Amino acid sequence: MNRGLLFGASAYGIWGLLPLYWRLLDDAGAVEVLAHRFVWGLGIIALLLWVRPRAGWWRALRQRPAALRVLAAAAVVIAFNWYIYIWGVNHERVVETSLGYFISPLVTVVVGVVLFRERLRRPQRLALSLAAAAVAWLTFDYGRVPWVAVGLALTFATYGVLKKKAATGRSKASPSRRRSSCRSCWAIWCGLSSWAGPRSGTTVGRRRCS
């Protein structure tokens, strides 16, 4: 089997099983789960950079303050994307979150065509039309406006636009994004915990932010 196909199938398999994991953490609340996601993600990225160092990546980014600001904005947007996803799963909207990840590639293609003037070949237009028809039918069959799905699709497309605007490679962008995400997530955690109170289940947030 092709390695790329194997890695892709493994990634989507893990992604598909994640809702089972989020439901086990329902008592912690979406904000607290999100905070752990970014903190531990930062630790893994730091470990990878230590094992496979990328000399000068931080210096190069510091010389581009505009790119740093864009990456910080991207970190905030992807934090909201993940919050919507975890919240949707923990509030029994797994079908709606799944629909969001069907809509997301379509929104990304539209953004690429409209904002970045990319052209689609005829087979690509046909595939896009079939996918759009399938998503439209699933949305109609759902019976109501899938706000969680729409939020997931729009935030992920926005994140893609910001990453493209930053024009940095993945290995350079990830550490700075993780650092920005941790700061953003801490602010979001405190704010939402104070607003939601006992409803959110973020016990750590209530202790630390009060």
Short mmCIF file of N, CA, C and O in Angstrom, two decimals, residues 94-144:
data_model
loop_
_atom_site.label_atom_id
_atom_site.label_comp_id
_atom_site.label_asym_id
_atom_site.label_seq_id
_atom_site.Cartn_x
_atom_site.Cartn_y
_atom_site.Cartn_z
N VAL A 94 -22.67 15.33 16.97
CA VAL A 94 -21.58 14.70 16.21
C VAL A 94 -21.88 14.74 14.71
O VAL A 94 -20.98 14.99 13.90
N VAL A 95 -23.13 14.48 14.34
CA VAL A 95 -23.49 14.51 12.92
C VAL A 95 -23.26 15.90 12.34
O VAL A 95 -22.74 16.05 11.22
N GLU A 96 -23.59 16.92 13.11
CA GLU A 96 -23.41 18.29 12.63
C GLU A 96 -21.93 18.65 12.51
O GLU A 96 -21.53 19.33 11.56
N THR A 97 -21.11 18.20 13.46
CA THR A 97 -19.67 18.46 13.34
C THR A 97 -19.09 17.73 12.13
O THR A 97 -18.23 18.26 11.43
N SER A 98 -19.57 16.51 11.88
CA SER A 98 -19.10 15.77 10.70
C SER A 98 -19.49 16.50 9.42
O SER A 98 -18.69 16.60 8.48
N LEU A 99 -20.70 17.04 9.40
CA LEU A 99 -21.14 17.81 8.24
C LEU A 99 -20.25 19.03 8.04
O LEU A 99 -19.96 19.42 6.90
N GLY A 100 -19.80 19.63 9.14
CA GLY A 100 -18.91 20.78 9.03
C GLY A 100 -17.62 20.44 8.30
O GLY A 100 -17.11 21.26 7.52
N TYR A 101 -17.10 19.24 8.52
CA TYR A 101 -15.85 18.86 7.85
C TYR A 101 -16.09 18.37 6.42
O TYR A 101 -15.14 18.18 5.67
N PHE A 102 -17.36 18.14 6.05
CA PHE A 102 -17.69 17.95 4.64
C PHE A 102 -17.79 19.30 3.93
O PHE A 102 -17.40 19.44 2.77
N ILE A 103 -18.35 20.29 4.63
CA ILE A 103 -18.51 21.62 4.05
C ILE A 103 -17.17 22.34 3.94
O ILE A 103 -16.93 23.09 2.99
N SER A 104 -16.28 22.10 4.89
CA SER A 104 -15.02 22.84 4.97
C SER A 104 -14.20 22.82 3.68
O SER A 104 -13.74 23.88 3.22
N PRO A 105 -13.98 21.65 3.03
CA PRO A 105 -13.20 21.67 1.78
C PRO A 105 -13.87 22.50 0.69
O PRO A 105 -13.18 23.15 -0.12
N LEU A 106 -15.21 22.50 0.65
CA LEU A 106 -15.91 23.29 -0.36
C LEU A 106 -15.68 24.78 -0.14
O LEU A 106 -15.44 25.52 -1.10
N VAL A 107 -15.76 25.20 1.12
CA VAL A 107 -15.51 26.61 1.44
C VAL A 107 -14.07 26.98 1.10
O VAL A 107 -13.80 28.06 0.56
N THR A 108 -13.14 26.07 1.38
CA THR A 108 -11.73 26.33 1.08
C THR A 108 -11.51 26.49 -0.42
O THR A 108 -10.75 27.37 -0.86
N VAL A 109 -12.18 25.66 -1.21
CA VAL A 109 -12.06 25.77 -2.67
C VAL A 109 -12.62 27.11 -3.15
O VAL A 109 -12.02 27.80 -3.99
N VAL A 110 -13.76 27.50 -2.62
CA VAL A 110 -14.37 28.78 -3.00
C VAL A 110 -13.43 29.94 -2.65
O VAL A 110 -13.23 30.87 -3.45
N VAL A 111 -12.82 29.87 -1.47
CA VAL A 111 -11.88 30.90 -1.07
C VAL A 111 -10.69 30.95 -2.02
O VAL A 111 -10.23 32.03 -2.43
N GLY A 112 -10.18 29.77 -2.39
CA GLY A 112 -9.05 29.72 -3.32
C GLY A 112 -9.38 30.33 -4.67
O GLY A 112 -8.56 31.05 -5.26
N VAL A 113 -10.59 30.08 -5.15
CA VAL A 113 -10.99 30.60 -6.46
C VAL A 113 -11.27 32.10 -6.39
O VAL A 113 -10.84 32.88 -7.25
N VAL A 114 -11.96 32.55 -5.33
CA VAL A 114 -12.39 33.94 -5.25
C VAL A 114 -11.24 34.85 -4.80
O VAL A 114 -10.99 35.91 -5.42
N LEU A 115 -10.54 34.47 -3.74
CA LEU A 115 -9.52 35.35 -3.18
C LEU A 115 -8.16 35.22 -3.85
O LEU A 115 -7.45 36.20 -4.03
N PHE A 116 -7.81 33.99 -4.20
CA PHE A 116 -6.47 33.75 -4.73
C PHE A 116 -6.45 33.48 -6.24
O PHE A 116 -5.41 33.12 -6.79
N ARG A 117 -7.59 33.62 -6.88
CA ARG A 117 -7.71 33.53 -8.34
C ARG A 117 -7.18 32.21 -8.88
O ARG A 117 -6.60 32.16 -9.97
N GLU A 118 -7.39 31.15 -8.14
CA GLU A 118 -6.98 29.84 -8.63
C GLU A 118 -8.03 29.31 -9.60
O GLU A 118 -9.21 29.58 -9.46
N ARG A 119 -7.58 28.54 -10.58
CA ARG A 119 -8.48 28.02 -11.61
C ARG A 119 -8.71 26.53 -11.40
O ARG A 119 -7.80 25.80 -11.02
N LEU A 120 -9.95 26.10 -11.65
CA LEU A 120 -10.30 24.69 -11.54
C LEU A 120 -10.41 24.08 -12.94
O LEU A 120 -10.99 24.68 -13.85
N ARG A 121 -9.85 22.88 -13.08
CA ARG A 121 -10.01 22.15 -14.33
C ARG A 121 -11.42 21.56 -14.39
O ARG A 121 -12.12 21.49 -13.38
N ARG A 122 -11.82 21.13 -15.56
CA ARG A 122 -13.18 20.62 -15.72
C ARG A 122 -13.48 19.44 -14.80
O ARG A 122 -14.55 19.42 -14.15
N PRO A 123 -12.60 18.44 -14.68
CA PRO A 123 -12.88 17.35 -13.72
C PRO A 123 -13.00 17.84 -12.28
O PRO A 123 -13.81 17.32 -11.52
N GLN A 124 -12.22 18.85 -11.94
CA GLN A 124 -12.31 19.40 -10.59
C GLN A 124 -13.64 20.11 -10.37
O GLN A 124 -14.23 20.01 -9.29
N ARG A 125 -14.10 20.82 -11.38
CA ARG A 125 -15.40 21.48 -11.26
C ARG A 125 -16.52 20.47 -11.11
O ARG A 125 -17.47 20.67 -10.35
N LEU A 126 -16.41 19.35 -11.85
CA LEU A 126 -17.41 18.30 -11.76
C LEU A 126 -17.41 17.68 -10.35
O LEU A 126 -18.47 17.49 -9.75
N ALA A 127 -16.22 17.39 -9.85
CA ALA A 127 -16.11 16.82 -8.51
C ALA A 127 -16.66 17.78 -7.46
O ALA A 127 -17.36 17.37 -6.52
N LEU A 128 -16.36 19.07 -7.62
CA LEU A 128 -16.85 20.08 -6.69
C LEU A 128 -18.37 20.16 -6.73
O LEU A 128 -19.03 20.28 -5.69
N SER A 129 -18.95 20.07 -7.91
CA SER A 129 -20.40 20.14 -8.04
C SER A 129 -21.07 18.94 -7.37
O SER A 129 -22.08 19.09 -6.67
N LEU A 130 -20.50 17.75 -7.56
CA LEU A 130 -21.06 16.55 -6.93
C LEU A 130 -20.97 16.64 -5.41
O LEU A 130 -21.92 16.30 -4.69
N ALA A 131 -19.81 17.11 -4.93
CA ALA A 131 -19.64 17.25 -3.48
C ALA A 131 -20.61 18.28 -2.91
O ALA A 131 -21.20 18.08 -1.84
N ALA A 132 -20.78 19.40 -3.63
CA ALA A 132 -21.70 20.45 -3.17
C ALA A 132 -23.14 19.93 -3.14
O ALA A 132 -23.90 20.23 -2.21
N ALA A 133 -23.51 19.14 -4.16
CA ALA A 133 -24.86 18.58 -4.18
C ALA A 133 -25.07 17.62 -3.01
O ALA A 133 -26.13 17.62 -2.37
N ALA A 134 -24.05 16.81 -2.71
CA ALA A 134 -24.16 15.87 -1.59
C ALA A 134 -24.29 16.61 -0.26
O ALA A 134 -25.12 16.25 0.59
N VAL A 135 -23.50 17.66 -0.09
CA VAL A 135 -23.56 18.44 1.15
C VAL A 135 -24.91 19.16 1.26
O VAL A 135 -25.50 19.23 2.35
N ALA A 136 -25.41 19.67 0.14
CA ALA A 136 -26.71 20.34 0.16
C ALA A 136 -27.82 19.37 0.57
O ALA A 136 -28.71 19.72 1.36
N TRP A 137 -27.75 18.14 0.06
CA TRP A 137 -28.76 17.14 0.42
C TRP A 137 -28.66 16.77 1.90
O TRP A 137 -29.67 16.67 2.60
N LEU A 138 -27.43 16.57 2.39
CA LEU A 138 -27.25 16.23 3.81
C LEU A 138 -27.75 17.36 4.71
O LEU A 138 -28.36 17.11 5.75
N THR A 139 -27.51 18.60 4.28
CA THR A 139 -27.97 19.75 5.06
C THR A 139 -29.49 19.82 5.07
O THR A 139 -30.12 20.06 6.12
N PHE A 140 -30.11 19.60 3.92
CA PHE A 140 -31.57 19.59 3.83
C PHE A 140 -32.16 18.47 4.68
O PHE A 140 -33.16 18.66 5.39
N ASP A 141 -31.52 17.30 4.61
CA ASP A 141 -32.02 16.15 5.36
C ASP A 141 -31.85 16.35 6.86
O ASP A 141 -32.60 15.77 7.66
N TYR A 142 -30.88 17.17 7.25
CA TYR A 142 -30.66 17.43 8.68
C TYR A 142 -31.85 18.15 9.31
O TYR A 142 -32.14 17.99 10.49
N GLY A 143 -32.52 18.98 8.52
CA GLY A 143 -33.78 19.55 8.96
C GLY A 143 -33.69 20.91 9.63
O GLY A 143 -34.73 21.48 10.00
N ARG A 144 -32.50 21.44 9.82
CA ARG A 144 -32.35 22.76 10.41
C ARG A 144 -31.01 23.33 10.00
O ARG A 144 -30.16 22.62 9.45
#
